[in-house]
mmCIF file of C-alpha atoms and ligand atoms in Angstrom:
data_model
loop_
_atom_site.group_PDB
_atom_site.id
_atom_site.type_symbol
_atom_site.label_atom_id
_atom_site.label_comp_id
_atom_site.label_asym_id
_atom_site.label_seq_id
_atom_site.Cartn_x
_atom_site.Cartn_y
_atom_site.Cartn_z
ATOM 1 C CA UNK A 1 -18.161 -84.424 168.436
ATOM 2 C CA UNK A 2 -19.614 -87.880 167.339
ATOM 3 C CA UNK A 3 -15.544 -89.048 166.668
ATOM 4 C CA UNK A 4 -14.970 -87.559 170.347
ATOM 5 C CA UNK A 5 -17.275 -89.522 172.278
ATOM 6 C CA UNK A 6 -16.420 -92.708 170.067
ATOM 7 C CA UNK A 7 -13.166 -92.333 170.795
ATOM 8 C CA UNK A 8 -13.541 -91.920 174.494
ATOM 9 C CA UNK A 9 -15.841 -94.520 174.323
ATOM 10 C CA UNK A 10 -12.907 -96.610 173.113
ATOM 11 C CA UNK A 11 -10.487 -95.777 175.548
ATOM 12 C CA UNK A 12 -12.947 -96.393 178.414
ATOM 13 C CA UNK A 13 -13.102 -100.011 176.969
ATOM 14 C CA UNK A 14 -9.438 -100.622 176.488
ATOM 15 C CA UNK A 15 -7.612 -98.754 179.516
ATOM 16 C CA UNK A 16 -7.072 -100.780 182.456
ATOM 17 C CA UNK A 17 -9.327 -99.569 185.394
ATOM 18 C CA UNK A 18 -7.484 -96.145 186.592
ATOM 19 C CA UNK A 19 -5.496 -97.041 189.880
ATOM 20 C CA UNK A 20 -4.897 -94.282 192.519
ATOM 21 C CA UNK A 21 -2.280 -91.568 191.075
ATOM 22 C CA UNK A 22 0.595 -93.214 193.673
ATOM 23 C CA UNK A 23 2.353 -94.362 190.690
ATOM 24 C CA UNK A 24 3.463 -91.838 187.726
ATOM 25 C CA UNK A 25 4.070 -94.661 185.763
ATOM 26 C CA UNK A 26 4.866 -98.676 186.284
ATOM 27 C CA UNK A 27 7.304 -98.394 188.695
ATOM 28 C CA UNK A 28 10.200 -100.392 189.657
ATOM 29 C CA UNK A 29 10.774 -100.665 193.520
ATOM 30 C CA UNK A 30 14.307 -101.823 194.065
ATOM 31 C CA UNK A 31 13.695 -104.453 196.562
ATOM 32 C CA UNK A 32 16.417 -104.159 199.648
ATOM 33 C CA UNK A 33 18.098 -101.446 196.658
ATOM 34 C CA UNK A 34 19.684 -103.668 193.691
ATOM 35 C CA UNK A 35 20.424 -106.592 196.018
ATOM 36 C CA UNK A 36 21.213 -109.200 192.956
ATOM 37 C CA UNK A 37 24.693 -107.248 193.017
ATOM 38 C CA UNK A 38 25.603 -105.817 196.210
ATOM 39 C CA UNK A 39 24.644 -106.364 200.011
ATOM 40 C CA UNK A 40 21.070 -105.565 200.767
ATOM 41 C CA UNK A 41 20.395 -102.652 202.526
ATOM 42 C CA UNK A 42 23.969 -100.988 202.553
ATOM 43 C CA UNK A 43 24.415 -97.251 200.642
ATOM 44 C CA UNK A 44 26.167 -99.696 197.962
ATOM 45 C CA UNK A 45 22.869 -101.371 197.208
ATOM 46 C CA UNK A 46 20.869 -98.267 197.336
ATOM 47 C CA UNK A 47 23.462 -96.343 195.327
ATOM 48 C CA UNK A 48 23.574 -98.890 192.707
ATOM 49 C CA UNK A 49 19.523 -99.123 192.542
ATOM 50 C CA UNK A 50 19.831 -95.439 191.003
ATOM 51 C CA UNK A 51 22.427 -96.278 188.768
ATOM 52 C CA UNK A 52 19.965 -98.709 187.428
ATOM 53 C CA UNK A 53 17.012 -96.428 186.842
ATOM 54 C CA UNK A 54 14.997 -97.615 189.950
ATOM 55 C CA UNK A 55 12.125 -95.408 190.346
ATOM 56 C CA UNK A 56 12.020 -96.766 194.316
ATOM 57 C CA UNK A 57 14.372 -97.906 196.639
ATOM 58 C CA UNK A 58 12.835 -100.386 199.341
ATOM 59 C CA UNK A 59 14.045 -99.653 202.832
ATOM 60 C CA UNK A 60 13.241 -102.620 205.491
ATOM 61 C CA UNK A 61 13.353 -100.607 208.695
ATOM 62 C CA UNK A 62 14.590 -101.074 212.225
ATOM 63 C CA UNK A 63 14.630 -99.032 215.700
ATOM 64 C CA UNK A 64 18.007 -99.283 217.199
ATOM 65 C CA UNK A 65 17.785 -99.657 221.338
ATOM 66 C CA UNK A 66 18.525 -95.825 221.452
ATOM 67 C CA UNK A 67 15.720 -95.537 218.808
ATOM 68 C CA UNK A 68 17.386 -94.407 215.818
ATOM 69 C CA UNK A 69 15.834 -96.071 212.616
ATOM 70 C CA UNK A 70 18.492 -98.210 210.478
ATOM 71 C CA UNK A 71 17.772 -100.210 207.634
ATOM 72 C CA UNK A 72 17.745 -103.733 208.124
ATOM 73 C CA UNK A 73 15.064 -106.735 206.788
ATOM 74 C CA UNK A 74 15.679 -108.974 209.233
ATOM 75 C CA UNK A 75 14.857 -108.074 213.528
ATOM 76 C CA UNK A 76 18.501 -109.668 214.411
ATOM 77 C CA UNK A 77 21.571 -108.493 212.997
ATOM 78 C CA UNK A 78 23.305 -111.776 212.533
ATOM 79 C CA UNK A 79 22.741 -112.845 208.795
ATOM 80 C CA UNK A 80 23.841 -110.108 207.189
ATOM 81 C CA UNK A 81 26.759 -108.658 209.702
ATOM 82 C CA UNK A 82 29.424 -109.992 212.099
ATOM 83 C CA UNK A 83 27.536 -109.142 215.184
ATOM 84 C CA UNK A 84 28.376 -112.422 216.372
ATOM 85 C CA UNK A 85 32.000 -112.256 216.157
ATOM 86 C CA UNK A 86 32.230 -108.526 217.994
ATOM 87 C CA UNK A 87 29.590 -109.328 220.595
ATOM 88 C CA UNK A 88 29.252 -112.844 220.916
ATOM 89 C CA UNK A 89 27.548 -112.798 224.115
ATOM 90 C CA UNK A 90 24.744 -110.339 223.611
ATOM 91 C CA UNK A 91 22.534 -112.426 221.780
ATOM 92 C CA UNK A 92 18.696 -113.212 222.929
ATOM 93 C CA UNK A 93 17.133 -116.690 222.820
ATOM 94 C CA UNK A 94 14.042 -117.129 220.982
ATOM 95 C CA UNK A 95 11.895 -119.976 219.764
ATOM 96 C CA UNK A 96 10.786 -120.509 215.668
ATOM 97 C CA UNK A 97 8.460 -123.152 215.182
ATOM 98 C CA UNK A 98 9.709 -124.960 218.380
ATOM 99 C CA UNK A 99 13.254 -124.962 217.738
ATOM 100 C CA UNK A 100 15.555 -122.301 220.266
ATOM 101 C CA UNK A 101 17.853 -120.136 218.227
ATOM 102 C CA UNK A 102 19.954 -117.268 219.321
ATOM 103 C CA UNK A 103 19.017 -114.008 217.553
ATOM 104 C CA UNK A 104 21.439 -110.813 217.808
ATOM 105 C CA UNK A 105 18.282 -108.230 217.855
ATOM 106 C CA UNK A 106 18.846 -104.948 216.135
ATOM 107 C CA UNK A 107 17.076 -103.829 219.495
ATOM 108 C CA UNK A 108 19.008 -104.519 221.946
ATOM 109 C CA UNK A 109 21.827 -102.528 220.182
ATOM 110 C CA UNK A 110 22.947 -98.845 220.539
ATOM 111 C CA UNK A 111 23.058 -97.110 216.806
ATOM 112 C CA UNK A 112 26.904 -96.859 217.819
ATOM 113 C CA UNK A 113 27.496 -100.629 218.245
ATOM 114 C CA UNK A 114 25.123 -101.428 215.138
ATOM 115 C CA UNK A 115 27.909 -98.727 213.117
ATOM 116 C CA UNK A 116 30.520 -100.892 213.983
ATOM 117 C CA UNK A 117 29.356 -103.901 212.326
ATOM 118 C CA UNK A 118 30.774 -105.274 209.045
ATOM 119 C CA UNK A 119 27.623 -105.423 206.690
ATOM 120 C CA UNK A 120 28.609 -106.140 203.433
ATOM 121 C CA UNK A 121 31.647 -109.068 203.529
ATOM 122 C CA UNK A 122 28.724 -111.898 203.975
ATOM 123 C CA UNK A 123 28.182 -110.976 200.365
ATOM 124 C CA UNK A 124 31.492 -110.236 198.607
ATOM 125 C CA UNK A 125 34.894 -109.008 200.319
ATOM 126 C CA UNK A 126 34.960 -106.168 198.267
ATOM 127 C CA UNK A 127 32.190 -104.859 200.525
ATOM 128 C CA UNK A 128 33.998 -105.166 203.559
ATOM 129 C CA UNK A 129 33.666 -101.291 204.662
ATOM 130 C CA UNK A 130 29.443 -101.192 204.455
ATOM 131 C CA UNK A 131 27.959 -100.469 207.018
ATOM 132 C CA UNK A 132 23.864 -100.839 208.346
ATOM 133 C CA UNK A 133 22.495 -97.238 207.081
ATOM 134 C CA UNK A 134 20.455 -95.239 208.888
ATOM 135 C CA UNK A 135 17.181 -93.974 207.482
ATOM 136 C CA UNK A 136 18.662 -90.383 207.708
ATOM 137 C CA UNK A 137 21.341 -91.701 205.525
ATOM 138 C CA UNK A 138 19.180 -93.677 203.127
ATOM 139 C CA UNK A 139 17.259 -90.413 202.692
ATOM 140 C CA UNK A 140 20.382 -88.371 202.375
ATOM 141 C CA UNK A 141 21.348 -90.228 199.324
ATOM 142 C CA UNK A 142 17.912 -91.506 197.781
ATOM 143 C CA UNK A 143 16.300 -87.842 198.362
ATOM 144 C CA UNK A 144 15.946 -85.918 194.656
ATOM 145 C CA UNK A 145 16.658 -88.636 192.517
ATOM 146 C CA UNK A 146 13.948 -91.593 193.631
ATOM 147 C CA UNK A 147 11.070 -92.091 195.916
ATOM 148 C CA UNK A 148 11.445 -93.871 198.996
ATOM 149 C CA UNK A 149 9.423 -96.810 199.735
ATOM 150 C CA UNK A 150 10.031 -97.817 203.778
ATOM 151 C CA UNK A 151 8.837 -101.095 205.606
ATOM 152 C CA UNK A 152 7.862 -101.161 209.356
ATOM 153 C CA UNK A 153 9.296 -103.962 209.998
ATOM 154 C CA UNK A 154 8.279 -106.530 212.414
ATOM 155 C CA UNK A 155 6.281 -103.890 214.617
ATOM 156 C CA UNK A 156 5.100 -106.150 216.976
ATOM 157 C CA UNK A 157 8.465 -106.563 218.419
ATOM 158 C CA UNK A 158 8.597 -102.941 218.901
ATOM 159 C CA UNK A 159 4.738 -102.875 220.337
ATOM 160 C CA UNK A 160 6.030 -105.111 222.546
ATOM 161 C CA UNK A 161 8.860 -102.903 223.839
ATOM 162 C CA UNK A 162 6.758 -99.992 223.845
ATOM 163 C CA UNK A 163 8.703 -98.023 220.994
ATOM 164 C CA UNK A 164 6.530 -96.056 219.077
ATOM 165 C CA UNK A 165 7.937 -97.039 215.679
ATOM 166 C CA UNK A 166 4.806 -94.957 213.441
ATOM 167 C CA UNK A 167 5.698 -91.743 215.667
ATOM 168 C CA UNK A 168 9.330 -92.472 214.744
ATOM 169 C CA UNK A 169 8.572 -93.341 211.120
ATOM 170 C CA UNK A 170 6.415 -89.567 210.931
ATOM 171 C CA UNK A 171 8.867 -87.525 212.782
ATOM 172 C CA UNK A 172 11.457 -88.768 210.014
ATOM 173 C CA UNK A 173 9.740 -88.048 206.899
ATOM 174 C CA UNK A 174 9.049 -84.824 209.112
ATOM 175 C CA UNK A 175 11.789 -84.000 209.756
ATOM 176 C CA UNK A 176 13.368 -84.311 205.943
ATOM 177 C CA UNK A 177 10.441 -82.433 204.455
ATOM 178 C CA UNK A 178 8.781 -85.776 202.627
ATOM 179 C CA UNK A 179 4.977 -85.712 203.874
ATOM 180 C CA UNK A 180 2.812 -82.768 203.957
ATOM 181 C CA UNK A 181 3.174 -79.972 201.845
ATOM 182 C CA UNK A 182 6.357 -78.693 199.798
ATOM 183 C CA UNK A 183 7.359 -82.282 199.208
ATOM 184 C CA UNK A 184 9.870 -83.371 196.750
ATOM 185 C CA UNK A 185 7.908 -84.454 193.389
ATOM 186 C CA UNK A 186 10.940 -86.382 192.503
ATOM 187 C CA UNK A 187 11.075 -87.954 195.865
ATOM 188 C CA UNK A 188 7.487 -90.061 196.491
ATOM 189 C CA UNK A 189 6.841 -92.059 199.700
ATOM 190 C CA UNK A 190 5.353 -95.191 200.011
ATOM 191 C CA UNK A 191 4.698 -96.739 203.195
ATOM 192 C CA UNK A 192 4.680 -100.668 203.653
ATOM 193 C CA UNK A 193 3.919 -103.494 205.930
ATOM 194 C CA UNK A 194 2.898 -106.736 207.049
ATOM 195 C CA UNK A 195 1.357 -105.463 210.315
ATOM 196 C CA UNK A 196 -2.441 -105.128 209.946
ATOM 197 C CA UNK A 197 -2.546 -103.415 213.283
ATOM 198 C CA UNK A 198 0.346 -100.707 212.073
ATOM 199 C CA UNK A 199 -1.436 -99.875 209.210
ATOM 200 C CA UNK A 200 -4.516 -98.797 210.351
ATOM 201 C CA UNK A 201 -2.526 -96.866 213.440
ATOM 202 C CA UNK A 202 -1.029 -94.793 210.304
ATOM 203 C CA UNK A 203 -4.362 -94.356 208.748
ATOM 204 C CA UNK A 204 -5.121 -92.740 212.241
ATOM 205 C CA UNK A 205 -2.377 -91.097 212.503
ATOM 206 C CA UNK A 206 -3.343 -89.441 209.270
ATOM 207 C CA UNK A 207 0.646 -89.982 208.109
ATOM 208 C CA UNK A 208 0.091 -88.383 204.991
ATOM 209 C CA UNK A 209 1.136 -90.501 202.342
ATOM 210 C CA UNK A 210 0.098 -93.227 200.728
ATOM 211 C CA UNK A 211 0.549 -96.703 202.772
ATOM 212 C CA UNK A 212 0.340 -100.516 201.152
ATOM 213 C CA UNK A 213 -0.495 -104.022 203.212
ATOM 214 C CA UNK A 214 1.843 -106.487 202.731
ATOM 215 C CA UNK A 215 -0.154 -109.915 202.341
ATOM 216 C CA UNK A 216 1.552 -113.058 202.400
ATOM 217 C CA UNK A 217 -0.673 -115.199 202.603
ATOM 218 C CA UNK A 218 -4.192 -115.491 199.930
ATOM 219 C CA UNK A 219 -6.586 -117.345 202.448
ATOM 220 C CA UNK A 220 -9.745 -115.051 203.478
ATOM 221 C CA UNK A 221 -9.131 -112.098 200.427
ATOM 222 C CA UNK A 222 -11.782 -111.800 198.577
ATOM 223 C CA UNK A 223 -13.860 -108.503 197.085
ATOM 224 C CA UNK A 224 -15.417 -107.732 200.464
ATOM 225 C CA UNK A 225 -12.213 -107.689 202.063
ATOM 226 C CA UNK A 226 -10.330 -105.720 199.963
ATOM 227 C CA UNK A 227 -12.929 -103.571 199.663
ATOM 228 C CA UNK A 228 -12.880 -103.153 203.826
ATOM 229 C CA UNK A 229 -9.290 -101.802 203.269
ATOM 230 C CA UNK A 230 -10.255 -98.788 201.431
ATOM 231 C CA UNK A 231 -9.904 -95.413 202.947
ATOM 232 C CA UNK A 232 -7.606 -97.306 205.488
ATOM 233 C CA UNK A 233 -4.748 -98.252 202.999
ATOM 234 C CA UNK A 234 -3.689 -97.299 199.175
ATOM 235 C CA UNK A 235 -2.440 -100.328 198.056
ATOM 236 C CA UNK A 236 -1.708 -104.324 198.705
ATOM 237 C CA UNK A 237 1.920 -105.646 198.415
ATOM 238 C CA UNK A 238 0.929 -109.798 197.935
ATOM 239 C CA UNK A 239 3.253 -112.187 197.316
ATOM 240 C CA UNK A 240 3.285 -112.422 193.741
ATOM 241 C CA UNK A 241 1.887 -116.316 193.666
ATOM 242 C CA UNK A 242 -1.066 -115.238 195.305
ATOM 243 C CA UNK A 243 -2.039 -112.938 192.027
ATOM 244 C CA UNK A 244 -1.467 -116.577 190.454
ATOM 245 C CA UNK A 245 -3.869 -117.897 192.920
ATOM 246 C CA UNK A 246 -6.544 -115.434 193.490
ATOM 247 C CA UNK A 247 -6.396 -114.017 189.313
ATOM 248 C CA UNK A 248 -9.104 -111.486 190.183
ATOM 249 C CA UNK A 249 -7.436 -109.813 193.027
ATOM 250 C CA UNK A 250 -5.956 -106.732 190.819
ATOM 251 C CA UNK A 251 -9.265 -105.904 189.719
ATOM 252 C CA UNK A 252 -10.927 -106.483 192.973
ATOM 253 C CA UNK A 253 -8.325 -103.647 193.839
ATOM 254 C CA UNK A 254 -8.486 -101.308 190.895
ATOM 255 C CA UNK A 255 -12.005 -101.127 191.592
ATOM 256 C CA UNK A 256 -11.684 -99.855 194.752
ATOM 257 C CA UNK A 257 -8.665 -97.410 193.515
ATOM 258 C CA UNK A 258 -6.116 -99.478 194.968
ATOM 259 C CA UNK A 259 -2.641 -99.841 193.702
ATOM 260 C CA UNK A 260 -1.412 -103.461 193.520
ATOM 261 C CA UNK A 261 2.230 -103.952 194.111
ATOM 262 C CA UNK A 262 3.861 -107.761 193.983
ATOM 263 C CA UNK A 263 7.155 -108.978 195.757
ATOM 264 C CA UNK A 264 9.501 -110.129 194.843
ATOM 265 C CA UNK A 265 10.877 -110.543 191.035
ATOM 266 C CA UNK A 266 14.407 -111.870 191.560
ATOM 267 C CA UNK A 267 16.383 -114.492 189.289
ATOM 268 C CA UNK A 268 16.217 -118.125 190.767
ATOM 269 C CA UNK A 269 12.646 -117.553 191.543
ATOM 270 C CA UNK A 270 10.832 -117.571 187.863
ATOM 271 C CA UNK A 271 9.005 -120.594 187.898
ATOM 272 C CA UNK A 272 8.238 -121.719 184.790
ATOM 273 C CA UNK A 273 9.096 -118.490 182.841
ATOM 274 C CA UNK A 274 11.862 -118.662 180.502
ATOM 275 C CA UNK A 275 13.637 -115.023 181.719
ATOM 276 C CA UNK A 276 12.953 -112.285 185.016
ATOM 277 C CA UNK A 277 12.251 -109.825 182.275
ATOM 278 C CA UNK A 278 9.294 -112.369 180.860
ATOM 279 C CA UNK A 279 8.022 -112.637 184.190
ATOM 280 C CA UNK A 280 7.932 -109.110 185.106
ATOM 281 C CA UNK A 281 6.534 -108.183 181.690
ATOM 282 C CA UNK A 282 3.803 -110.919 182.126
ATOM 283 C CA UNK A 283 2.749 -109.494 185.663
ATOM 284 C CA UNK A 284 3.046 -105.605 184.625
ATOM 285 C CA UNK A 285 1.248 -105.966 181.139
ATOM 286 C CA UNK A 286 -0.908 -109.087 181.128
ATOM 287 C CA UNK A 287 -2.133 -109.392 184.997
ATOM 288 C CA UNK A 288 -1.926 -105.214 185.044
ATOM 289 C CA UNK A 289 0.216 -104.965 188.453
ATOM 290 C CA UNK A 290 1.001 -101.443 189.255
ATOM 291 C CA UNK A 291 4.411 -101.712 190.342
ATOM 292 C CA UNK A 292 6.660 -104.621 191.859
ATOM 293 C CA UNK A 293 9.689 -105.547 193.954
ATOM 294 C CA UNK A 294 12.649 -106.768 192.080
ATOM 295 C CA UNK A 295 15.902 -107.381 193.324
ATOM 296 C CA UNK A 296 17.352 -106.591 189.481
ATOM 297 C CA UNK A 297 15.808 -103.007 188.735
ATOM 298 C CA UNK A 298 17.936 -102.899 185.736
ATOM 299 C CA UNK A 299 15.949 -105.620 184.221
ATOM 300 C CA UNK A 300 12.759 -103.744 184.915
ATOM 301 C CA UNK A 301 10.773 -103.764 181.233
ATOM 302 C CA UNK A 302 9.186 -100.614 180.335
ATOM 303 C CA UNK A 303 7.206 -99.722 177.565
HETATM 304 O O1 G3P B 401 8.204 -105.463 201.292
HETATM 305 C C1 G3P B 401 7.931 -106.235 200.174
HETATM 306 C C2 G3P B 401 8.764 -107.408 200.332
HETATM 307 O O2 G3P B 401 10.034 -106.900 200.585
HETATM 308 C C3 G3P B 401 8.293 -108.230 201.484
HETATM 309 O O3 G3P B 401 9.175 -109.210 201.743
HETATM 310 O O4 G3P B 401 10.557 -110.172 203.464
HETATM 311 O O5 G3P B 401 11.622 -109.031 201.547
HETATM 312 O O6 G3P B 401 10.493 -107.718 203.294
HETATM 313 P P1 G3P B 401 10.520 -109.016 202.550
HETATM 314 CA CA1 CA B 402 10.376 -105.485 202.569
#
């Protein structure tokens, strides 16, 4: 008995503090699926994620003018397709920092024009035939063999138009069975996003699974305000300097049973460590991250 409590004793003093159970393990979250190697957010990218062992693929999400989600990171379509070049004139003007740009927004396209767009030749020819998915397709393949992790992208664009984008977001995971009960234990969900506003509308909402801030910024965090967050969200998504910044933020978080999951581990970002695997090993295992976004999930350490 005396060994027993010694022993728990011990593992009290060496575990990390106990995050919430939204993690099975330290999780890779393919960021925009395996996007070192194939076009962000097409099926080739997310296909390619769960060759690599990903145990999430990232979806960046955006409502079509018919309002049909479809995966996309950016609001316009014109960095990552040929929108331009099939419909040159339908293109909005809007101002970044003072300068006037034209923006192709996902928006002010039908899910029918978006499918005609060339998504993957920006990155290679050889992926000349992707296309922008559609959540329903992202699901369709991801479904059963990883969890899901979706962004609400942008939603003040949407607030703007009056699209309810977390009543679209719920009525999808509805209506493939992945919130509530009799969900897929291979298939976890993980809400994200910047929006402070959106994320406490899907703590109202009572959306039913777990939901992380993105932060991109460190000014104002502290204890008290992470602590403010709990009950509304699960988890914080900061950019990963600001865990360089603020070095007590993951166990401002753990104490409040928060997950902690940094973006984004990618080659050409590292700093001044020597490999992507070192830097993701120093994060998971030395700062204690949960999870984090890496655009090479097949260099994802585990232990
Ligand atoms: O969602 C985490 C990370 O992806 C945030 O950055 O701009 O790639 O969506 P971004
Ligand atoms: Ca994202």
């Amino acid at each position: 008995m005396r060994h027993a409590c010694l022993l728990l004793m011990l593992v009290m003093t060496i575990a990390p503090t106990a995050p919430s159970a939204q993690y099975a393990r330290k999780s890779s979250v393919a960021h925009r699926g395996a996007s070192a190697y194939a076009p962000e957010h097409t099926l080739a990218s997310y296909r390619l994620a769960l060759d690599q062992g990903a145990d999430f693929v990232e979806q960046d999400l955006a409502v079509t003018r018919d309002g049909v989600l479809v995966c996309l990171h950016d609001p316009s379509l014109e960095r990552t397709t040929n929108v331009e070049t099939l419909f040159p004139d339908r293109f909005t003007a809007i101002e970044i920092e003072g300068q006037t740009r034209k923006a192709w927004l996902a928006n002010d396209f039908t899910l029918a024009e978006v499918k005609r767009l060339d998504a993957g030749s920006w990155f290679g020819a050889k992926f000349a035939n992707e296309r922008v998915p559609t959540f329903d397709e992202a699901v369709a393949l991801i479904k059963g063999k990883a969890g899901l992790f979706p962004e609400l992208k942008t939603p003040e664009i949407y607030e703007g138009r009056n699209v309810r984008f977390e009543e679209l977001v719920a009525a999808a995971l509805d209506k493939h069975g992945l919130r509530g009960g009799g969900t897929d234990p291979r298939t976890p969900v993980i809400l994200q996003t910047f929006g402070e506003a959106s994320a406490r509308k899907l703590a109202q909402m009572r959306i039913g699974v777990p939901v992380v801030l993105l932060i991109g910024r460190p000014d104002g965090w502290d204890a008290a305000r992470v602590k403010q967050w709990k009950g509304v969200v699960q988890g914080f998504g900061p950019a990963k300097d600001i865990l360089r910044q603020l070095p007590d933020f993951v166990r401002w978080a753990h104490a409040e049973g928060l997950t902690v999951t940094p973006y984004t581990f990618r080659v050409g970002d590292l700093g001044t460590f020597p490999s992507l695997r070192a830097e993701m090993e120093h994060y998971l295992y030395t700062i204690g991250v949960d999870a984090l976004f890496t655009n090479n999930p097949d260099q994802f350490p585990r232990r």
